[in-house]
């Protein structure tokens, strides 16, 4: 799907430039776009690496694990079946903890392991269970604490205060996650 | 509020470092191992980001963005130029990042539009990508109410972003 959006945008953009007589704009925007992407990655490389370094300390020192154990009582009521299965539930908690800290590389493997465990006890293999739906919905609602990419991007485009996005973003994340959980609970009740 | 925003990252770094020190870990070793992972992540997204950034750029610079923004009525409660951002984010984070950078370029990151985009990308996730990874890997075809709830949650995030941004910027 993203392939279609991308190719359509490129084609429509170039044709539109030709139609409006701005042939030069088509050429410069392609060159500038590539340049900006590389510039952004160079800026990102420093901050993202720093954050990943710090988070690796958190992971290796056991901080992530102890954090994922602490959030268990909060998460347990959301996963009625899975919380009885210690192994599956520990993966669920680890995934949510990793997402919370912005550890994408640790979140996805933990999430896949959680899904694998949940699938073992799933009676209809092609249908998602309530817990699977809840797990995916929480993941998509975003539970990220620090929107680091946005801070970096704001910095690159000369924001007066790049970090100003953090607290508003946390507030908005609470809105999305609470909405997600309420919706999922309603759907569970209605047995959709 | 702003001081608090700036404090989140240093506080986490502080907690992690003190915790690591108490566990007597080889801190710089662990750090550099993680930083390497971070570098690899950035290098990995670069090729896709180039493609998507070029597309975003030509979409905005060609005037196509202005034309498609006119589809929306003048009293539309949400900045029309941010509508593509909502859709892009559902498919790909890199695409959203590429388009957001153009939004920042046009309006500035501290404007109402820039702030809405910032918060929005901070509080939403890629719906289709996440669903295809987690459900696709296990052959789950009947995803039931997952998409419905995810879409409602994303929509609530979009509304929350616009409301919070207008509160902050006073627009």
mmCIF file of C-alpha atoms in Angstrom:
data_model
loop_
_atom_site.group_PDB
_atom_site.id
_atom_site.type_symbol
_atom_site.label_atom_id
_atom_site.label_comp_id
_atom_site.label_asym_id
_atom_site.label_seq_id
_atom_site.Cartn_x
_atom_site.Cartn_y
_atom_site.Cartn_z
ATOM 1 C CA UNK A 1 0.000 0.000 0.000
ATOM 2 C CA UNK A 2 2.766 2.418 0.905
ATOM 3 C CA UNK A 3 4.314 1.515 -2.480
ATOM 4 C CA UNK A 4 1.199 2.764 -4.233
ATOM 5 C CA UNK A 5 1.054 5.970 -2.183
ATOM 6 C CA UNK A 6 4.738 6.626 -2.807
ATOM 7 C CA UNK A 7 4.721 5.994 -6.557
ATOM 8 C CA UNK A 8 1.483 7.919 -6.976
ATOM 9 C CA UNK A 9 2.897 10.931 -5.109
ATOM 10 C CA UNK A 10 6.101 10.928 -7.166
ATOM 11 C CA UNK A 11 4.239 10.607 -10.484
ATOM 12 C CA UNK A 12 1.529 13.132 -9.597
ATOM 13 C CA UNK A 13 4.113 15.551 -8.217
ATOM 14 C CA UNK A 14 6.282 15.466 -11.320
ATOM 15 C CA UNK A 15 3.322 15.699 -13.712
ATOM 16 C CA UNK A 16 1.860 18.579 -11.717
ATOM 17 C CA UNK A 17 5.170 20.429 -11.919
ATOM 18 C CA UNK A 18 5.254 19.912 -15.681
ATOM 19 C CA UNK A 19 1.650 21.089 -16.085
ATOM 20 C CA UNK A 20 2.220 24.244 -14.086
ATOM 21 C CA UNK A 21 5.499 24.898 -15.883
ATOM 22 C CA UNK A 22 7.693 24.483 -12.813
ATOM 23 C CA UNK A 23 9.989 21.869 -14.302
ATOM 24 C CA UNK A 24 12.850 23.175 -12.229
ATOM 25 C CA UNK A 25 10.878 22.676 -9.015
ATOM 26 C CA UNK A 26 10.472 18.985 -9.809
ATOM 27 C CA UNK A 27 14.199 18.554 -10.194
ATOM 28 C CA UNK A 28 15.232 20.628 -7.168
ATOM 29 C CA UNK A 29 12.689 19.071 -4.819
ATOM 30 C CA UNK A 30 13.910 15.555 -5.634
ATOM 31 C CA UNK A 31 17.517 16.558 -5.038
ATOM 32 C CA UNK A 32 16.666 18.538 -1.900
ATOM 33 C CA UNK A 33 14.476 15.749 -0.533
ATOM 34 C CA UNK A 34 17.328 13.272 -0.731
ATOM 35 C CA UNK A 35 19.673 15.782 0.873
ATOM 36 C CA UNK A 36 17.270 16.476 3.732
ATOM 37 C CA UNK A 37 16.812 12.768 4.410
ATOM 38 C CA UNK A 38 20.554 12.277 4.791
ATOM 39 C CA UNK A 39 20.873 15.384 6.972
ATOM 40 C CA UNK A 40 18.064 14.152 9.186
ATOM 41 C CA UNK A 41 19.700 10.744 9.563
ATOM 42 C CA UNK A 42 23.005 12.315 10.520
ATOM 43 C CA UNK A 43 21.298 14.368 13.221
ATOM 44 C CA UNK A 44 19.277 11.346 14.333
ATOM 45 C CA UNK A 45 22.346 9.118 14.470
ATOM 46 C CA UNK A 46 23.773 10.958 17.475
ATOM 47 C CA UNK A 47 20.669 11.217 19.627
ATOM 48 C CA UNK A 48 19.163 7.842 18.731
ATOM 49 C CA UNK A 49 22.470 6.098 19.402
ATOM 50 C CA UNK A 50 22.834 7.857 22.732
ATOM 51 C CA UNK A 51 19.334 6.811 23.751
ATOM 52 C CA UNK A 52 19.866 3.246 22.579
ATOM 53 C CA UNK A 53 23.131 3.156 24.529
ATOM 54 C CA UNK A 54 21.420 4.305 27.717
ATOM 55 C CA UNK A 55 18.593 1.840 27.160
ATOM 56 C CA UNK A 56 21.049 -0.991 26.659
ATOM 57 C CA UNK A 57 22.418 -0.195 30.120
ATOM 58 C CA UNK A 58 18.827 -0.344 31.403
ATOM 59 C CA UNK A 59 18.329 -3.707 29.722
ATOM 60 C CA UNK A 60 21.622 -5.292 30.791
ATOM 61 C CA UNK A 61 21.401 -4.074 34.390
ATOM 62 C CA UNK A 62 17.957 -5.627 34.739
ATOM 63 C CA UNK A 63 16.106 -2.323 35.045
ATOM 64 C CA UNK A 64 13.791 -3.127 32.110
ATOM 65 C CA UNK A 65 12.967 -6.525 33.619
ATOM 66 C CA UNK A 66 12.226 -5.136 37.061
ATOM 67 C CA UNK A 67 10.119 -2.422 35.436
ATOM 68 C CA UNK A 68 8.149 -4.982 33.434
ATOM 69 C CA UNK A 69 7.521 -6.942 36.656
ATOM 70 C CA UNK A 70 6.273 -3.819 38.384
ATOM 71 C CA UNK A 71 3.689 -3.023 35.727
ATOM 72 C CA UNK A 72 2.227 -6.559 35.950
ATOM 73 C CA UNK A 73 -0.554 -5.736 38.431
ATOM 74 C CA UNK A 74 -1.668 -2.851 36.203
ATOM 75 C CA UNK A 75 -1.695 -4.927 33.024
ATOM 76 C CA UNK A 76 -3.110 -8.180 34.441
ATOM 77 C CA UNK A 77 -6.803 -7.093 34.441
ATOM 78 C CA UNK A 78 -6.554 -6.376 30.702
ATOM 79 C CA UNK A 79 -5.459 -9.897 29.767
ATOM 80 C CA UNK A 80 -7.856 -12.339 31.421
ATOM 81 C CA UNK A 81 -6.540 -15.521 29.784
ATOM 82 C CA UNK A 82 -2.908 -14.654 29.225
ATOM 83 C CA UNK A 83 -2.215 -13.548 32.812
ATOM 84 C CA UNK A 84 -2.746 -17.186 33.876
ATOM 85 C CA UNK A 85 0.105 -18.231 31.588
ATOM 86 C CA UNK A 86 3.268 -16.938 33.280
ATOM 87 C CA UNK A 87 5.506 -17.208 30.232
ATOM 88 C CA UNK A 88 3.135 -15.502 27.809
ATOM 89 C CA UNK A 89 2.290 -12.779 30.290
ATOM 90 C CA UNK A 90 5.935 -11.964 31.018
ATOM 91 C CA UNK A 91 6.462 -11.392 27.276
ATOM 92 C CA UNK A 92 3.401 -9.153 27.129
ATOM 93 C CA UNK A 93 4.717 -7.059 30.036
ATOM 94 C CA UNK A 94 8.210 -6.907 28.558
ATOM 95 C CA UNK A 95 6.812 -5.709 25.225
ATOM 96 C CA UNK A 96 4.766 -2.966 26.870
ATOM 97 C CA UNK A 97 7.695 -1.923 29.094
ATOM 98 C CA UNK A 98 10.017 -1.793 26.068
ATOM 99 C CA UNK A 99 7.512 0.228 24.051
ATOM 100 C CA UNK A 100 7.103 2.598 26.977
ATOM 101 C CA UNK A 101 10.849 3.255 27.022
ATOM 102 C CA UNK A 102 11.078 3.539 23.233
ATOM 103 C CA UNK A 103 13.075 0.334 22.757
ATOM 104 C CA UNK A 104 11.692 -0.726 19.403
ATOM 105 C CA UNK A 105 14.256 -3.481 18.845
ATOM 106 C CA UNK A 106 13.391 -5.150 22.173
ATOM 107 C CA UNK A 107 9.649 -4.573 21.901
ATOM 108 C CA UNK A 108 9.041 -6.407 18.628
ATOM 109 C CA UNK A 109 10.774 -9.719 19.504
ATOM 110 C CA UNK A 110 9.053 -9.738 22.915
ATOM 111 C CA UNK A 111 5.741 -8.981 21.222
ATOM 112 C CA UNK A 112 6.185 -11.793 18.697
ATOM 113 C CA UNK A 113 7.115 -14.193 21.511
ATOM 114 C CA UNK A 114 3.973 -13.130 23.382
ATOM 115 C CA UNK A 115 1.842 -13.726 20.292
ATOM 116 C CA UNK A 116 3.499 -17.123 19.800
ATOM 117 C CA UNK A 117 2.567 -18.155 23.349
ATOM 118 C CA UNK A 118 -0.981 -16.850 22.986
ATOM 119 C CA UNK A 119 -1.398 -18.672 19.685
ATOM 120 C CA UNK A 120 -0.538 -22.000 21.386
ATOM 121 C CA UNK A 121 -3.688 -21.870 23.490
ATOM 122 C CA UNK A 122 -5.816 -20.360 20.705
ATOM 123 C CA UNK A 123 -8.548 -22.793 19.643
ATOM 124 C CA UNK A 124 -9.271 -21.114 16.299
ATOM 125 C CA UNK A 125 -5.841 -20.546 14.773
ATOM 126 C CA UNK A 126 -6.986 -18.069 12.129
ATOM 127 C CA UNK A 127 -8.983 -15.914 14.549
ATOM 128 C CA UNK A 128 -7.531 -13.442 17.028
ATOM 129 C CA UNK A 129 -8.425 -14.004 20.690
ATOM 130 C CA UNK A 130 -9.666 -11.179 22.914
ATOM 131 C CA UNK A 131 -6.235 -10.949 24.525
ATOM 132 C CA UNK A 132 -4.498 -10.756 21.141
ATOM 133 C CA UNK A 133 -6.793 -7.944 20.059
ATOM 134 C CA UNK A 134 -6.177 -6.100 23.327
ATOM 135 C CA UNK A 135 -2.416 -6.596 22.932
ATOM 136 C CA UNK A 136 -2.378 -5.221 19.387
ATOM 137 C CA UNK A 137 -4.708 -2.336 20.225
ATOM 138 C CA UNK A 138 -2.506 -1.258 23.147
ATOM 139 C CA UNK A 139 0.581 -1.511 20.931
ATOM 140 C CA UNK A 140 -1.033 0.615 18.223
ATOM 141 C CA UNK A 141 -2.321 3.170 20.740
ATOM 142 C CA UNK A 142 1.351 3.929 21.468
ATOM 143 C CA UNK A 143 2.564 3.845 25.047
ATOM 144 C CA UNK A 144 5.828 5.668 24.303
ATOM 145 C CA UNK A 145 7.117 7.939 27.060
ATOM 146 C CA UNK A 146 9.623 9.998 25.071
ATOM 147 C CA UNK A 147 8.874 10.924 21.426
ATOM 148 C CA UNK A 148 12.578 11.186 20.630
ATOM 149 C CA UNK A 149 12.178 11.291 16.836
ATOM 150 C CA UNK A 150 9.918 14.306 17.093
ATOM 151 C CA UNK A 151 12.347 16.081 19.408
ATOM 152 C CA UNK A 152 15.123 15.493 16.865
ATOM 153 C CA UNK A 153 12.990 16.600 13.930
ATOM 154 C CA UNK A 154 11.883 19.766 15.755
ATOM 155 C CA UNK A 155 15.496 20.514 16.554
ATOM 156 C CA UNK A 156 16.495 20.134 12.914
ATOM 157 C CA UNK A 157 13.835 22.616 11.777
ATOM 158 C CA UNK A 158 14.936 25.267 14.277
ATOM 159 C CA UNK A 159 12.360 24.898 16.998
ATOM 160 C CA UNK A 160 12.883 27.372 19.844
ATOM 161 C CA UNK A 161 12.157 24.559 22.310
ATOM 162 C CA UNK A 162 12.376 21.087 20.750
ATOM 163 C CA UNK A 163 11.548 19.319 24.027
ATOM 164 C CA UNK A 164 8.222 21.147 24.434
ATOM 165 C CA UNK A 165 6.553 18.247 22.683
ATOM 166 C CA UNK A 166 7.277 15.779 25.525
ATOM 167 C CA UNK A 167 4.612 16.565 28.139
ATOM 168 C CA UNK A 168 1.831 17.291 25.593
ATOM 169 C CA UNK A 169 2.715 14.051 23.888
ATOM 170 C CA UNK A 170 2.529 12.114 27.162
ATOM 171 C CA UNK A 171 -0.902 13.654 27.801
ATOM 172 C CA UNK A 172 -2.079 12.704 24.305
ATOM 173 C CA UNK A 173 -0.648 9.193 24.717
ATOM 174 C CA UNK A 174 -2.704 8.748 27.880
ATOM 175 C CA UNK A 175 -5.791 9.778 25.872
ATOM 176 C CA UNK A 176 -5.090 7.273 23.069
ATOM 177 C CA UNK A 177 -4.252 4.384 25.408
ATOM 178 C CA UNK A 178 -7.256 4.923 27.678
ATOM 179 C CA UNK A 179 -9.544 5.255 24.641
ATOM 180 C CA UNK A 180 -8.025 2.087 23.159
ATOM 181 C CA UNK A 181 -8.571 0.060 26.327
ATOM 182 C CA UNK A 182 -12.148 1.286 26.796
ATOM 183 C CA UNK A 183 -13.005 0.504 23.150
ATOM 184 C CA UNK A 184 -11.436 -2.940 23.340
ATOM 185 C CA UNK A 185 -13.309 -3.727 26.580
ATOM 186 C CA UNK A 186 -16.613 -2.641 25.045
ATOM 187 C CA UNK A 187 -15.980 -4.824 21.991
ATOM 188 C CA UNK A 188 -15.120 -7.769 24.245
ATOM 189 C CA UNK A 189 -18.377 -7.380 26.143
ATOM 190 C CA UNK A 190 -20.375 -7.186 22.915
ATOM 191 C CA UNK A 191 -18.587 -10.316 21.654
ATOM 192 C CA UNK A 192 -17.845 -8.870 18.226
ATOM 193 C CA UNK B 1 5.147 22.381 31.798
ATOM 194 C CA UNK B 2 8.057 23.191 29.463
ATOM 195 C CA UNK B 3 10.678 22.617 32.151
ATOM 196 C CA UNK B 4 8.976 19.319 32.914
ATOM 197 C CA UNK B 5 9.132 18.379 29.222
ATOM 198 C CA UNK B 6 12.847 19.017 29.116
ATOM 199 C CA UNK B 7 13.368 17.105 32.384
ATOM 200 C CA UNK B 8 11.986 13.725 31.242
ATOM 201 C CA UNK B 9 15.004 12.613 29.235
ATOM 202 C CA UNK B 10 17.740 13.665 31.720
ATOM 203 C CA UNK B 11 15.791 12.055 34.593
ATOM 204 C CA UNK B 12 15.594 8.713 32.768
ATOM 205 C CA UNK B 13 19.307 8.907 31.931
ATOM 206 C CA UNK B 14 20.037 9.650 35.586
ATOM 207 C CA UNK B 15 17.966 6.725 36.883
ATOM 208 C CA UNK B 16 19.457 4.278 34.376
ATOM 209 C CA UNK B 17 23.035 5.338 35.045
ATOM 210 C CA UNK B 18 22.684 5.147 38.831
ATOM 211 C CA UNK B 19 20.930 1.771 38.575
ATOM 212 C CA UNK B 20 23.635 0.428 36.263
ATOM 213 C CA UNK B 21 26.380 1.683 38.583
ATOM 214 C CA UNK B 22 24.793 -0.044 41.584
ATOM 215 C CA UNK B 23 24.565 -3.305 39.644
ATOM 216 C CA UNK B 24 28.322 -2.938 38.979
ATOM 217 C CA UNK B 25 27.891 -3.287 35.232
ATOM 218 C CA UNK B 26 30.569 -2.432 32.695
ATOM 219 C CA UNK B 27 28.677 0.731 31.777
ATOM 220 C CA UNK B 28 30.579 2.043 28.777
ATOM 221 C CA UNK B 29 30.655 -1.417 27.286
ATOM 222 C CA UNK B 30 26.871 -1.788 27.588
ATOM 223 C CA UNK B 31 26.396 1.751 26.329
ATOM 224 C CA UNK B 32 28.487 1.337 23.197
ATOM 225 C CA UNK B 33 26.798 -1.976 22.408
ATOM 226 C CA UNK B 34 23.410 -0.261 22.511
ATOM 227 C CA UNK B 35 24.642 2.812 20.650
ATOM 228 C CA UNK B 36 25.828 0.513 17.873
ATOM 229 C CA UNK B 37 22.307 -0.906 17.623
ATOM 230 C CA UNK B 38 21.015 2.665 17.435
ATOM 231 C CA UNK B 39 23.416 3.533 14.630
ATOM 232 C CA UNK B 40 22.328 0.459 12.709
ATOM 233 C CA UNK B 41 18.662 1.437 13.097
ATOM 234 C CA UNK B 42 19.356 4.899 11.660
ATOM 235 C CA UNK B 43 21.386 3.506 8.750
ATOM 236 C CA UNK B 44 18.644 0.961 8.080
ATOM 237 C CA UNK B 45 15.897 3.584 7.737
ATOM 238 C CA UNK B 46 17.975 5.945 5.584
ATOM 239 C CA UNK B 47 17.263 4.414 2.131
ATOM 240 C CA UNK B 48 13.517 4.359 2.744
ATOM 241 C CA UNK B 49 13.629 7.820 4.262
ATOM 242 C CA UNK B 50 15.332 9.190 1.138
ATOM 243 C CA UNK B 51 12.562 7.773 -1.057
ATOM 244 C CA UNK B 52 9.779 9.046 1.176
ATOM 245 C CA UNK B 53 11.368 12.425 1.823
ATOM 246 C CA UNK B 54 11.652 13.053 -1.928
ATOM 247 C CA UNK B 55 7.992 12.157 -2.382
ATOM 248 C CA UNK B 56 6.941 14.442 0.498
ATOM 249 C CA UNK B 57 9.089 17.215 -0.880
ATOM 250 C CA UNK B 58 7.673 17.080 -4.390
ATOM 251 C CA UNK B 59 4.138 16.807 -2.997
ATOM 252 C CA UNK B 60 4.591 20.070 -1.077
ATOM 253 C CA UNK B 61 6.827 22.035 -3.450
ATOM 254 C CA UNK B 62 4.878 21.240 -6.628
ATOM 255 C CA UNK B 63 1.799 22.872 -5.151
ATOM 256 C CA UNK B 64 -0.057 19.568 -5.044
ATOM 257 C CA UNK B 65 -0.380 19.895 -1.263
ATOM 258 C CA UNK B 66 -2.063 23.310 -1.637
ATOM 259 C CA UNK B 67 -4.471 22.010 -4.255
ATOM 260 C CA UNK B 68 -5.469 18.949 -2.230
ATOM 261 C CA UNK B 69 -5.862 21.082 0.893
ATOM 262 C CA UNK B 70 -8.539 23.075 -0.949
ATOM 263 C CA UNK B 71 -10.736 19.979 -1.087
ATOM 264 C CA UNK B 72 -11.595 20.638 2.546
ATOM 265 C CA UNK B 73 -14.145 23.334 3.427
ATOM 266 C CA UNK B 74 -12.791 26.567 4.903
ATOM 267 C CA UNK B 75 -14.326 25.858 8.314
ATOM 268 C CA UNK B 76 -12.829 22.357 8.554
ATOM 269 C CA UNK B 77 -11.790 22.042 12.228
ATOM 270 C CA UNK B 78 -8.442 20.412 11.468
ATOM 271 C CA UNK B 79 -5.515 21.850 9.432
ATOM 272 C CA UNK B 80 -6.089 20.324 5.942
ATOM 273 C CA UNK B 81 -2.371 19.952 5.274
ATOM 274 C CA UNK B 82 -2.085 17.643 8.270
ATOM 275 C CA UNK B 83 -4.693 15.198 6.945
ATOM 276 C CA UNK B 84 -2.148 13.286 4.779
ATOM 277 C CA UNK B 85 0.037 12.963 7.881
ATOM 278 C CA UNK B 86 -2.685 11.027 9.722
ATOM 279 C CA UNK B 87 -2.953 8.542 6.847
ATOM 280 C CA UNK B 88 0.792 8.216 6.307
ATOM 281 C CA UNK B 89 1.363 7.462 9.976
ATOM 282 C CA UNK B 90 -1.051 4.528 9.750
ATOM 283 C CA UNK B 91 1.223 2.939 7.133
ATOM 284 C CA UNK B 92 4.782 3.937 7.896
ATOM 285 C CA UNK B 93 6.675 5.897 10.517
ATOM 286 C CA UNK B 94 9.340 6.942 8.001
ATOM 287 C CA UNK B 95 6.725 8.319 5.624
ATOM 288 C CA UNK B 96 5.179 10.311 8.467
ATOM 289 C CA UNK B 97 8.608 11.585 9.487
ATOM 290 C CA UNK B 98 9.318 12.676 5.905
ATOM 291 C CA UNK B 99 6.025 14.506 5.540
ATOM 292 C CA UNK B 100 6.247 16.047 9.023
ATOM 293 C CA UNK B 101 9.582 17.597 8.119
ATOM 294 C CA UNK B 102 7.853 19.384 5.220
ATOM 295 C CA UNK B 103 5.112 20.565 7.591
ATOM 296 C CA UNK B 104 7.827 21.946 9.869
ATOM 297 C CA UNK B 105 9.443 23.646 6.910
ATOM 298 C CA UNK B 106 6.206 25.300 5.770
ATOM 299 C CA UNK B 107 4.691 26.290 9.124
ATOM 300 C CA UNK B 108 7.621 26.018 11.567
ATOM 301 C CA UNK B 109 7.780 23.418 14.369
ATOM 302 C CA UNK B 110 6.460 25.818 17.025
ATOM 303 C CA UNK B 111 3.382 26.915 15.070
ATOM 304 C CA UNK B 112 -0.081 25.449 15.724
ATOM 305 C CA UNK B 113 0.267 23.113 12.737
ATOM 306 C CA UNK B 114 3.816 22.160 13.703
ATOM 307 C CA UNK B 115 2.868 21.465 17.314
ATOM 308 C CA UNK B 116 -0.165 19.396 16.286
ATOM 309 C CA UNK B 117 2.043 17.316 13.979
ATOM 310 C CA UNK B 118 4.657 16.889 16.724
ATOM 311 C CA UNK B 119 2.190 15.664 19.327
ATOM 312 C CA UNK B 120 0.265 13.535 16.834
ATOM 313 C CA UNK B 121 3.317 11.572 15.750
ATOM 314 C CA UNK B 122 4.340 11.183 19.379
ATOM 315 C CA UNK B 123 1.048 9.593 20.436
ATOM 316 C CA UNK B 124 0.123 7.321 17.509
ATOM 317 C CA UNK B 125 1.523 4.147 15.994
ATOM 318 C CA UNK B 126 1.546 2.544 12.564
ATOM 319 C CA UNK B 127 -1.772 0.636 12.446
ATOM 320 C CA UNK B 128 -1.284 -1.455 9.299
ATOM 321 C CA UNK B 129 2.388 -2.158 9.851
ATOM 322 C CA UNK B 130 1.863 -3.365 13.423
ATOM 323 C CA UNK B 131 -1.120 -5.500 12.451
ATOM 324 C CA UNK B 132 0.693 -7.103 9.538
ATOM 325 C CA UNK B 133 3.750 -7.955 11.651
ATOM 326 C CA UNK B 134 1.913 -9.428 14.626
ATOM 327 C CA UNK B 135 -1.092 -11.036 12.952
ATOM 328 C CA UNK B 136 0.575 -11.793 9.623
ATOM 329 C CA UNK B 137 3.409 -13.750 11.232
ATOM 330 C CA UNK B 138 0.969 -16.188 12.829
ATOM 331 C CA UNK B 139 -1.509 -16.554 9.972
ATOM 332 C CA UNK B 140 -4.306 -14.817 11.857
ATOM 333 C CA UNK B 141 -6.813 -13.579 9.290
ATOM 334 C CA UNK B 142 -9.851 -12.754 11.400
ATOM 335 C CA UNK B 143 -8.626 -9.769 13.356
ATOM 336 C CA UNK B 144 -12.129 -8.960 14.702
ATOM 337 C CA UNK B 145 -12.350 -5.535 16.351
ATOM 338 C CA UNK B 146 -8.612 -4.746 16.325
ATOM 339 C CA UNK B 147 -8.727 -2.292 13.429
ATOM 340 C CA UNK B 148 -11.886 -0.561 14.666
ATOM 341 C CA UNK B 149 -10.460 0.084 18.132
ATOM 342 C CA UNK B 150 -7.028 1.046 16.782
ATOM 343 C CA UNK B 151 -8.631 3.547 14.405
ATOM 344 C CA UNK B 152 -10.782 5.068 17.158
ATOM 345 C CA UNK B 153 -7.732 5.313 19.417
ATOM 346 C CA UNK B 154 -5.714 7.003 16.659
ATOM 347 C CA UNK B 155 -8.572 9.410 15.984
ATOM 348 C CA UNK B 156 -8.744 10.301 19.680
ATOM 349 C CA UNK B 157 -5.010 11.009 19.504
ATOM 350 C CA UNK B 158 -5.465 13.290 16.495
ATOM 351 C CA UNK B 159 -8.201 15.247 18.266
ATOM 352 C CA UNK B 160 -6.200 15.410 21.509
ATOM 353 C CA UNK B 161 -3.157 16.685 19.589
ATOM 354 C CA UNK B 162 -5.108 19.469 17.907
ATOM 355 C CA UNK B 163 -6.753 20.504 21.195
ATOM 356 C CA UNK B 164 -3.524 20.445 23.222
ATOM 357 C CA UNK B 165 -1.603 22.246 20.452
ATOM 358 C CA UNK B 166 -4.186 25.024 20.245
ATOM 359 C CA UNK B 167 -4.039 25.366 24.029
ATOM 360 C CA UNK B 168 -0.228 25.650 23.974
ATOM 361 C CA UNK B 169 0.158 27.933 20.982
ATOM 362 C CA UNK B 170 -2.942 29.958 21.795
ATOM 363 C CA UNK B 171 -4.262 29.512 18.255
#
